[in-house]
Coordinates of C-alpha atoms and ligand atoms in Angstrom, one line a residue:
M440 CA 123.1 185.6 78.3
I441 CA 123.8 188.1 81.1
N442 CA 124.1 186.3 84.4
A443 CA 124.2 187.8 87.9
S444 CA 127.3 186.7 89.8
E445 CA 127.5 184.4 92.8
L446 CA 126.8 185.6 96.4
K447 CA 129.4 185.2 99.1
L448 CA 128.2 184.9 102.7
T449 CA 130.6 185.4 105.6
A450 CA 130.3 186.0 109.4
V451 CA 132.0 188.4 111.8
S452 CA 131.6 189.3 115.4
P453 CA 129.1 192.2 116.2
D454 CA 131.7 195.0 116.4
V455 CA 131.8 195.9 112.7
R456 CA 133.0 199.4 113.0
R457 CA 136.3 198.7 111.3
V458 CA 134.9 196.3 108.7
A459 CA 135.6 197.5 105.1
A460 CA 132.2 197.5 103.3
Q461 CA 130.1 199.9 101.4
A462 CA 127.2 199.9 103.9
V463 CA 126.2 198.6 107.3
V464 CA 122.5 197.7 107.8
V465 CA 120.9 197.9 111.2
A466 CA 117.4 197.1 112.3
V467 CA 114.6 199.4 113.4
A468 CA 111.6 197.9 115.1
Q469 CA 108.1 199.4 115.4
S470 CA 106.7 199.8 118.9
T471 CA 103.9 201.7 120.7
D472 CA 106.5 204.2 121.8
G473 CA 107.6 204.8 118.2
P474 CA 110.6 203.4 116.2
R475 CA 113.3 201.7 118.1
L476 CA 116.9 201.1 117.0
L477 CA 117.9 197.5 117.8
G478 CA 121.4 196.8 119.1
S479 CA 123.4 198.8 116.5
P480 CA 127.2 198.6 116.4
L481 CA 127.4 202.4 116.7
P482 CA 129.2 204.0 119.7
K483 CA 126.7 204.6 122.5
A484 CA 126.3 208.4 122.1
E485 CA 125.8 208.1 118.3
A486 CA 123.3 205.3 118.7
A487 CA 121.4 207.5 121.2
A488 CA 121.5 210.5 118.9
L489 CA 120.2 208.4 116.0
Q490 CA 117.4 206.9 118.2
E491 CA 116.4 210.5 119.0
S492 CA 116.1 211.6 115.4
L493 CA 114.3 208.5 114.0
V494 CA 110.9 210.2 114.1
S495 CA 112.1 213.4 112.5
L496 CA 113.9 211.4 109.8
G497 CA 110.4 209.9 109.0
I498 CA 111.5 206.4 110.0
S499 CA 108.8 204.1 111.4
G500 CA 110.5 200.7 111.5
A501 CA 107.7 199.2 109.2
P502 CA 108.6 196.1 107.2
D503 CA 110.2 197.0 103.8
E504 CA 111.2 200.5 104.9
V505 CA 114.9 200.8 103.9
V506 CA 116.5 204.2 104.5
R507 CA 120.2 205.1 103.7
L508 CA 122.1 207.7 105.7
P509 CA 125.7 208.9 105.4
A510 CA 127.8 207.1 108.1
T511 CA 129.9 209.1 110.5
D512 CA 133.7 208.4 111.0
S513 CA 132.8 205.8 113.6
L514 CA 132.1 203.4 110.8
K515 CA 134.6 202.4 108.1
A516 CA 131.6 201.9 105.7
G517 CA 130.4 205.0 104.1
V518 CA 126.7 204.3 104.4
L519 CA 124.4 203.4 107.3
V520 CA 121.2 201.7 106.3
L521 CA 118.1 201.4 108.5
S522 CA 115.9 198.4 107.7
G523 CA 112.4 198.2 109.2
I524 CA 111.7 195.0 111.0
G525 CA 108.1 195.6 112.1
R526 CA 106.7 194.8 115.6
V527 CA 109.1 192.8 117.8
E528 CA 108.5 191.3 121.3
G529 CA 111.5 192.1 123.5
D530 CA 115.0 192.7 122.0
T531 CA 115.4 189.7 119.8
P532 CA 113.1 189.5 116.7
D533 CA 111.9 186.1 115.5
P534 CA 113.8 184.5 112.6
E535 CA 111.3 185.3 109.9
C536 CA 111.2 189.1 110.8
L537 CA 115.0 189.1 110.5
R538 CA 114.9 187.1 107.2
R539 CA 112.5 189.6 105.7
A540 CA 114.3 192.7 106.9
A541 CA 117.6 191.4 105.7
G542 CA 116.0 190.3 102.4
S543 CA 114.3 193.6 101.8
A544 CA 117.5 195.5 102.5
A545 CA 119.5 193.1 100.2
R546 CA 116.9 193.6 97.5
Q547 CA 116.7 197.3 97.8
L548 CA 120.5 197.8 98.0
A549 CA 121.1 196.3 94.6
G550 CA 124.0 198.1 92.9
L551 CA 126.2 197.9 96.0
S552 CA 128.5 194.9 96.3
K553 CA 129.7 194.3 99.9
V554 CA 127.3 195.0 102.7
V555 CA 127.4 194.2 106.4
F556 CA 124.1 193.1 108.2
A557 CA 124.4 194.1 111.8
F558 CA 121.1 192.7 113.3
P559 CA 120.7 191.4 116.8
T560 CA 121.5 187.7 116.2
P561 CA 122.8 186.0 119.4
T562 CA 122.2 182.5 118.1
V563 CA 123.2 180.5 115.0
E564 CA 119.5 180.1 114.1
L565 CA 119.0 183.9 113.9
A566 CA 122.3 184.5 112.1
A567 CA 121.3 181.8 109.6
A568 CA 117.9 183.6 109.1
V569 CA 119.7 186.8 108.2
A570 CA 122.0 185.0 105.8
E571 CA 119.0 183.3 104.2
G572 CA 117.3 186.6 103.8
V573 CA 120.3 188.1 102.1
A574 CA 120.6 185.1 99.8
L575 CA 116.9 185.3 98.9
G576 CA 116.8 189.1 98.5
A577 CA 119.9 189.4 96.3
Y578 CA 118.3 188.4 93.0
S579 CA 117.7 189.8 89.6
F580 CA 116.8 188.3 86.2
P581 CA 118.7 190.1 83.5
N582 CA 118.9 187.1 81.1
H583 CA 116.5 188.5 78.5
R584 CA 117.9 192.1 78.4
S585 CA 120.0 193.2 75.5
K586 CA 122.3 195.3 77.7
A587 CA 123.6 194.6 81.2
P588 CA 121.5 196.5 83.7
E589 CA 123.0 199.3 85.8
K590 CA 122.4 197.6 89.1
F591 CA 123.5 194.0 89.9
P592 CA 122.5 192.2 93.2
L593 CA 125.0 192.2 96.1
T594 CA 128.0 190.0 95.7
E595 CA 129.0 189.7 99.4
G596 CA 126.9 189.7 102.6
V597 CA 128.8 189.9 105.9
I598 CA 126.6 188.7 108.8
A599 CA 127.6 190.4 112.1
T600 CA 126.5 187.9 114.9
G601 CA 127.1 187.2 118.5
A602 CA 127.3 183.5 117.4
S603 CA 130.3 184.2 115.1
A604 CA 132.5 181.7 116.9
H605 CA 129.9 179.0 117.2
K606 CA 131.1 175.7 115.7
S607 CA 127.9 175.1 113.8
L608 CA 127.8 178.6 112.1
P609 CA 129.8 177.7 109.0
A610 CA 127.4 174.8 108.2
A611 CA 124.4 177.1 108.7
L612 CA 125.9 179.7 106.4
R613 CA 126.6 177.1 103.8
R614 CA 123.0 175.8 104.1
A615 CA 121.8 179.4 103.6
A616 CA 124.0 179.7 100.4
V617 CA 122.7 176.4 99.1
I618 CA 119.1 177.5 99.7
G619 CA 119.7 180.9 98.0
R620 CA 121.3 179.2 95.0
A621 CA 118.4 176.7 94.7
V622 CA 115.7 179.3 95.0
R623 CA 117.4 181.6 92.5
S624 CA 117.6 178.7 90.0
I625 CA 113.8 178.1 90.4
R626 CA 113.1 181.8 89.9
D627 CA 115.3 181.8 86.8
L628 CA 113.4 178.8 85.3
V629 CA 110.0 180.4 86.1
N630 CA 111.1 183.8 84.7
T631 CA 112.5 182.4 81.5
A632 CA 110.3 183.2 78.5
P633 CA 108.2 180.2 77.4
N634 CA 109.6 180.3 73.8
D635 CA 113.0 179.5 75.4
L636 CA 111.8 177.1 78.1
Y637 CA 109.8 174.1 76.7
P638 CA 109.9 170.5 77.7
E639 CA 113.0 169.5 75.7
S640 CA 115.0 172.6 76.8
F641 CA 113.9 172.2 80.4
A642 CA 115.1 168.6 80.3
S643 CA 118.5 169.6 78.9
E644 CA 118.8 172.5 81.4
T645 CA 118.2 169.8 84.1
R646 CA 121.3 167.9 82.8
T647 CA 123.3 171.1 82.8
V648 CA 122.4 172.3 86.3
T649 CA 122.9 168.9 87.9
K650 CA 126.2 168.1 86.2
S651 CA 128.5 168.8 89.2
L652 CA 126.2 167.0 91.6
P653 CA 125.9 163.3 92.5
L654 CA 122.6 163.0 90.7
K655 CA 121.5 160.6 87.9
V656 CA 119.3 162.1 85.3
T657 CA 117.1 160.0 82.9
V658 CA 115.0 161.8 80.3
F659 CA 112.0 160.0 78.8
D660 CA 111.3 161.4 75.3
E661 CA 108.0 161.3 73.5
K662 CA 108.8 157.9 71.9
R663 CA 109.5 156.3 75.3
L664 CA 106.5 158.0 76.9
E665 CA 104.2 156.7 74.1
K666 CA 105.6 153.2 74.2
D667 CA 105.4 152.9 78.0
G668 CA 101.8 154.3 78.1
Y669 CA 102.2 157.7 79.8
G670 CA 98.8 158.7 78.5
G671 CA 98.4 161.8 80.8
I672 CA 101.7 163.5 79.8
M673 CA 101.3 162.5 76.1
G674 CA 97.7 163.5 76.0
V675 CA 98.3 167.0 77.4
G676 CA 101.4 167.5 75.2
K677 CA 100.0 166.5 71.9
G678 CA 98.4 169.9 71.1
S679 CA 101.9 171.4 71.0
A680 CA 104.6 171.3 68.3
R681 CA 107.1 170.8 71.1
P682 CA 106.8 167.3 72.5
P683 CA 106.6 166.4 76.2
R684 CA 109.2 164.9 78.5
L685 CA 109.4 163.1 81.8
V686 CA 112.6 163.7 83.7
K687 CA 113.7 161.3 86.5
I688 CA 116.4 162.5 88.8
E689 CA 117.9 160.1 91.4
Y690 CA 120.0 160.8 94.5
T691 CA 121.3 157.6 96.1
P692 CA 123.6 158.4 99.0
A693 CA 125.6 155.6 100.4
K694 CA 124.0 156.0 103.8
A695 CA 120.3 156.4 103.3
G696 CA 117.4 155.6 105.6
K697 CA 114.1 156.7 104.0
H698 CA 113.3 157.1 100.3
L699 CA 111.5 160.3 99.4
A700 CA 109.8 160.7 96.0
L701 CA 109.0 164.2 94.7
V702 CA 106.7 164.9 91.8
G703 CA 106.5 168.3 90.1
K704 CA 104.1 169.9 87.6
G705 CA 106.0 171.2 84.6
I706 CA 103.6 172.8 82.2
T707 CA 106.0 175.1 80.4
F708 CA 103.0 177.1 79.2
D709 CA 99.4 176.7 79.9
T710 CA 97.0 178.2 77.3
G711 CA 94.2 176.0 78.7
G712 CA 94.3 174.0 75.4
I713 CA 90.9 173.8 73.5
S714 CA 89.2 175.0 76.8
L715 CA 91.3 178.2 76.1
K716 CA 92.0 180.6 78.9
P717 CA 90.9 184.2 78.7
P718 CA 93.7 186.5 77.4
A719 CA 94.2 188.7 80.5
N720 CA 97.4 187.8 82.2
M721 CA 97.8 184.6 80.2
H722 CA 101.6 185.3 80.1
H723 CA 101.7 184.5 83.8
M724 CA 101.1 180.9 82.7
K725 CA 104.8 180.6 81.9
S726 CA 105.0 179.9 85.6
D727 CA 103.0 176.7 85.4
M728 CA 106.2 174.7 85.5
A729 CA 107.2 176.0 89.0
G730 CA 106.4 172.7 90.7
A731 CA 108.9 170.9 88.4
A732 CA 111.5 173.6 89.0
T733 CA 111.0 173.3 92.7
V734 CA 111.6 169.5 92.8
L735 CA 114.7 170.1 90.7
G736 CA 115.9 172.7 93.1
T737 CA 115.1 170.6 96.1
I738 CA 116.9 167.4 95.0
S739 CA 119.9 169.6 94.0
A740 CA 120.0 171.1 97.5
I741 CA 119.5 167.7 99.1
A742 CA 122.5 166.4 97.1
E743 CA 124.6 169.5 97.7
L744 CA 124.1 169.2 101.4
G745 CA 124.7 165.5 101.3
L746 CA 121.5 164.6 103.3
P747 CA 121.2 160.9 104.0
V748 CA 117.8 160.6 102.3
R749 CA 117.4 158.6 99.1
T750 CA 115.5 161.0 96.8
T751 CA 113.8 160.6 93.4
A752 CA 112.4 163.6 91.6
W753 CA 110.0 163.4 88.7
L754 CA 109.5 166.4 86.5
C755 CA 106.3 166.1 84.4
L756 CA 107.0 168.4 81.4
A757 CA 104.5 169.3 78.7
E758 CA 103.2 172.4 76.9
N759 CA 99.4 172.8 77.0
M760 CA 98.5 174.2 73.5
P761 CA 95.4 174.2 71.4
G762 CA 97.1 172.8 68.2
G763 CA 95.3 170.7 65.5
N764 CA 96.2 167.5 67.4
A765 CA 95.2 168.8 70.8
A766 CA 93.0 166.9 73.2
R767 CA 89.2 167.6 72.9
P768 CA 86.7 167.8 75.8
G769 CA 85.2 164.3 75.6
D770 CA 88.4 162.5 74.9
V771 CA 89.4 159.6 77.1
F772 CA 93.0 159.2 78.1
T773 CA 94.5 155.9 79.4
M774 CA 96.9 157.0 82.1
F775 CA 100.2 155.3 83.1
G776 CA 99.1 152.3 85.1
G777 CA 95.9 151.8 83.1
K778 CA 93.2 154.0 84.7
T779 CA 91.0 155.9 82.2
V780 CA 90.1 159.6 82.5
E781 CA 87.4 161.5 80.6
I782 CA 88.6 165.0 79.7
L783 CA 85.8 167.5 80.5
N784 CA 88.1 170.6 80.5
T785 CA 91.5 170.6 78.8
D786 CA 92.5 173.4 81.2
A787 CA 92.6 170.9 84.0
E788 CA 95.8 169.5 82.5
G789 CA 98.1 169.6 85.5
R790 CA 96.4 166.8 87.3
L791 CA 96.8 164.6 84.2
V792 CA 100.5 165.0 83.9
M793 CA 100.8 164.7 87.7
A794 CA 98.8 161.4 87.7
D795 CA 101.4 159.8 85.4
G796 CA 104.2 161.1 87.6
L797 CA 102.5 159.8 90.8
V798 CA 102.0 156.3 89.3
A799 CA 105.6 156.2 88.1
A800 CA 106.9 157.4 91.5
S801 CA 104.8 154.9 93.4
A802 CA 106.1 152.0 91.3
E803 CA 109.4 152.3 93.2
K804 CA 107.7 151.9 96.5
P805 CA 109.1 155.0 98.2
D806 CA 108.4 155.7 101.9
V807 CA 106.8 159.0 101.1
V808 CA 105.5 160.8 98.0
I809 CA 105.1 164.5 97.9
D810 CA 103.9 166.4 94.9
I811 CA 104.0 170.1 94.2
A812 CA 102.1 172.0 91.6
T813 CA 100.6 175.3 90.4
L814 CA 97.4 173.3 90.2
T815 CA 94.3 175.4 90.7
G816 CA 93.1 179.0 90.6
A817 CA 90.9 177.8 93.5
Q818 CA 94.0 177.7 95.7
M819 CA 94.1 181.5 95.5
V820 CA 90.4 181.8 96.1
A821 CA 90.8 179.7 99.3
L822 CA 94.2 180.9 100.7
G823 CA 95.2 184.0 98.8
R824 CA 98.4 184.8 96.9
R825 CA 101.0 184.0 99.6
T826 CA 99.8 180.8 101.3
S827 CA 100.2 177.4 99.8
G828 CA 97.7 174.7 100.5
V829 CA 98.8 171.2 101.6
M830 CA 96.5 168.2 101.5
G831 CA 97.0 164.4 101.8
D832 CA 97.6 161.9 104.5
N833 CA 97.2 163.8 107.8
G834 CA 100.6 162.8 109.1
I835 CA 102.6 164.0 106.1
R836 CA 100.4 167.1 105.7
D837 CA 101.0 168.1 109.3
A838 CA 104.7 167.4 109.1
L839 CA 104.9 169.7 106.0
V840 CA 103.0 172.4 107.8
S841 CA 105.4 172.3 110.8
A842 CA 108.4 172.1 108.5
A843 CA 107.1 175.2 106.7
E844 CA 106.6 177.1 110.0
A845 CA 110.2 176.7 110.9
T846 CA 111.4 178.0 107.5
G847 CA 109.1 181.1 107.4
E848 CA 107.1 179.8 104.4
S849 CA 103.3 180.1 104.7
V850 CA 101.7 176.7 104.1
W851 CA 98.2 175.8 105.4
G852 CA 96.8 172.3 105.9
M853 CA 93.4 171.6 104.1
P854 CA 91.1 168.5 104.3
L855 CA 90.3 166.0 101.6
P856 CA 86.5 166.0 101.9
E857 CA 85.1 162.6 100.9
E858 CA 82.1 164.0 99.2
L859 CA 84.2 165.6 96.5
R860 CA 85.2 162.2 95.0
S861 CA 81.8 161.5 93.4
S862 CA 81.9 164.9 91.7
L863 CA 84.8 163.4 89.6
D864 CA 82.7 160.4 88.4
S865 CA 82.5 160.1 84.7
T866 CA 79.6 158.6 82.7
V867 CA 82.1 156.8 80.4
A868 CA 85.5 156.5 82.0
D869 CA 87.0 155.6 85.4
L870 CA 87.2 159.2 86.4
A871 CA 86.6 162.7 85.0
N872 CA 89.3 165.4 85.1
A873 CA 87.1 168.1 86.5
G874 CA 84.6 168.0 89.3
D875 CA 83.1 170.3 91.9
R876 CA 84.4 173.9 91.6
N877 CA 83.5 174.6 95.2
G878 CA 86.6 173.6 97.0
G879 CA 88.3 173.2 93.6
M880 CA 91.8 173.0 95.2
M881 CA 90.7 170.0 97.2
T882 CA 88.8 168.4 94.3
A883 CA 92.1 168.5 92.3
A884 CA 93.8 166.8 95.3
V885 CA 91.1 164.1 95.5
F886 CA 91.8 163.4 91.8
L887 CA 95.5 163.1 92.4
E888 CA 95.0 160.7 95.4
E889 CA 93.5 158.2 93.0
F890 CA 96.9 157.8 91.4
V891 CA 99.0 157.3 94.6
G892 CA 100.1 153.7 94.7
E893 CA 100.0 151.0 97.4
V894 CA 102.7 148.9 99.0
D895 CA 101.4 145.6 100.5
G896 CA 97.8 146.8 100.2
K897 CA 98.5 150.1 102.0
K898 CA 98.5 153.5 100.3
I899 CA 102.0 155.1 100.2
P900 CA 102.0 158.1 102.6
W901 CA 101.4 161.1 100.3
A902 CA 100.8 164.8 100.3
H903 CA 100.1 167.4 97.7
I904 CA 101.2 171.1 97.8
D905 CA 99.3 173.6 95.6
I906 CA 101.5 176.7 95.0
A907 CA 99.4 178.3 92.3
G908 CA 99.5 181.7 94.0
P909 CA 102.8 181.7 96.0
A910 CA 104.9 180.5 93.0
F911 CA 104.5 183.8 91.1
N912 CA 104.3 187.3 92.5
D913 CA 102.5 189.5 90.0
V914 CA 102.3 192.5 92.4
A915 CA 105.0 194.5 94.2
P916 CA 108.1 192.8 95.6
Y917 CA 108.2 192.5 99.5
G918 CA 110.7 191.2 102.0
Y919 CA 113.0 188.8 100.2
V920 CA 110.3 188.0 97.6
P921 CA 110.9 189.6 94.2
K922 CA 108.4 190.3 91.5
N923 CA 107.6 187.2 89.2
G924 CA 109.1 183.8 90.1
T925 CA 109.5 183.4 93.9
G926 CA 110.9 179.9 94.5
A927 CA 108.1 179.2 97.1
G928 CA 108.1 175.6 98.4
L929 CA 111.7 174.8 98.3
R930 CA 112.5 175.7 101.9
T931 CA 109.5 173.6 103.1
L932 CA 110.5 170.6 101.1
L933 CA 114.2 170.8 102.1
A934 CA 113.2 171.2 105.8
Y935 CA 110.9 168.1 105.4
A936 CA 113.8 166.1 103.9
E937 CA 116.0 167.2 106.8
Q938 CA 113.3 165.9 109.2
L939 CA 113.3 162.5 107.3
A940 CA 117.1 162.4 107.5
A941 CA 117.0 162.9 111.3
Q942 CA 114.5 160.1 111.8
Ligands
BES2498 N1 97.7 176.3 85.8 C1 96.3 176.4 86.2 C2 96.1 176.9 87.6 C3 96.6 178.3 87.9 C4 95.7 179.3 87.8 C5 97.8 178.5 88.4 C6 96.2 180.6 88.0 C7 98.3 179.8 88.7 C8 97.5 180.8 88.5 C9 95.6 175.1 86.0 O1 96.1 174.3 85.0 C10 94.2 175.3 85.7 O2 93.9 175.9 84.6 N2 93.3 174.9 86.6 C11 91.9 175.1 86.3 C12 91.1 173.8 86.7 C13 89.7 173.8 86.4 C14 89.5 173.9 84.9 C15 89.0 172.6 86.9 C16 91.4 176.3 87.2 O3 91.9 176.4 88.3 O4 90.6 177.1 86.7
MN2499 MN1 95.2 174.7 83.1
ZN2500 ZN1 98.1 174.5 84.5

C-alpha cells in the first residue's frame, strides 16, 4: 500500500521573507475595484507593483484561482503563489474564506513539500482556519495505484500569523492537525474499494486505527448479532456472502460530564438488494459507509484531544447485496428491542441498520444521541450536493446547526412533519420501511425517531444528520474538498462535542 506522509503544521510571525520554503502563498480578494492583494509580506514597493499588474496577469481573486509566479530576491522561497479568496468585507476575511483559499492552494500545490501561508490572520481563530484549510486540502488517495504517483500532498504547512506568540495558538494548531488526520481517515475509508472494505475488514481497521488511543473497541460478529436479536443489521446483511458487524467504541475519560452516543450508517456497499439500484453510478455506493467512518473519526478526534465528554460510537456495518438469501420485499424483520418492520423496499436498508444501532445506543441512557448517515437520495433533492440536513429534537438540531456554522460546514435544519408518520404504517407489522417519497429525507428521519429510546418516560434528546450528498463529491474538487470521499460531518460533530464539554 502506498501511503501519503503526515502533515506538519507550524506557525511563524508575519515577516516570512527569510523563511526557507518552496513557496509563499498570499491572498487576493475580489472587489468592485478589481482584484486586491491582501496584506502580503512583500516589501512595500514590490507589493504595490504586483497589485498594479494583477489585472494584466489575468488574476481576479475568485475562489479556487491559484496562480504561481517566480519570486524576487526579497523572498527566500523561490515561488510566490496568489490564492483567490473571493469577496471580502474590509481587510480581514472570515474564517471559512481563509480555510477555503488555504485548502485550495494546498490541494493545487501538491508536489511541493514545504509551503508558507501568509494570509491576514491577526487572531488565533483565523490562523487556525488557515491551518485547517491546509490540513484538509493536502490529501491524496494513492492506495490502489500500482506505482507511487508523481505528486504527493504537502508535508509541511507554515502559518504566518500576527497571533504567532499567542499562548493558545499551539493548541489551535494541534486541533487543526487532529481534524485533518480524522477527515483524511474518513476519506480513505470512503475511497477504499468495496472489495477491500467490507464489514469484517472495516471492524478490524477500526481496531488498527484506534490502537494508540484510549478507546475500547467491541466487535459484535454475526453469531452475537443473531443471538442478541439485531434483526435490522442481520436482515440487511444476509444477502451478502460477507456477514455484518456492529462495532461499539467507548471513550471514558476520568473527568466526564455528559455522555454522547454517536450512531453511524456503515453500508460498505449498497446495491439496493432485491430492489436493485439502476447501474448508472452504482459504484458511488461504496460511500454508503461514510456515516460509520465519520463516527469513528469523531470519537478518535475526541479521544486524541482528551475532551471531557464520555462518548460511545456505534458503527452499523453490513453489505446490501441481492444474494440468494437476501431479504425480499414483504419480509418482516424483528428489530433489536422487538419492534417489527415490513420491508417494502430493500433499498431503504440504512434506516434498518440504524434502527438497531439507535436501540442499542439508547439502552445505555446517554444524555444525547446523534446519528449520521448517507440515508436518502431525497436529501440531495431537498438541499443539494453540499448541504447536509439535520432533523430531530429542536434543541439538538439547532445546536448542531450552530456548531456547523462555526466550523464552515453547511448543515441545514429541517422539520419532522407529523403527517409523515402515518405514511410508514404497515398492514401487517408495526411499521413499514418506506413511506411518503415527498419529503423522503424527513420520512426516513421519522422512521428513525421510532427507535430512539426513553429514560424515565422521556425520549432521549436526539438528532439525525443526512449526509447523502455532502459525503461524496462526484464532481470537480473545490476549496479544501477533494473529489470522492470528503469527510463531511466530522467538524460539526467535533464542535458539538466541544460544546457539550464546555457545559
Ligand atoms: N444509500 C442510499 C441513499 C443515497 C442515495 C446516498 C444516493 C447517497 C447517494 C439509501 O440506502 C437509499 O437507497 N435510499 C432510498 C430510500 C427509498 C427506497 C425509500 C432512496 O433514497 O432512494
Ligand atoms: Mn439503499
Ligand atoms: Zn444506503
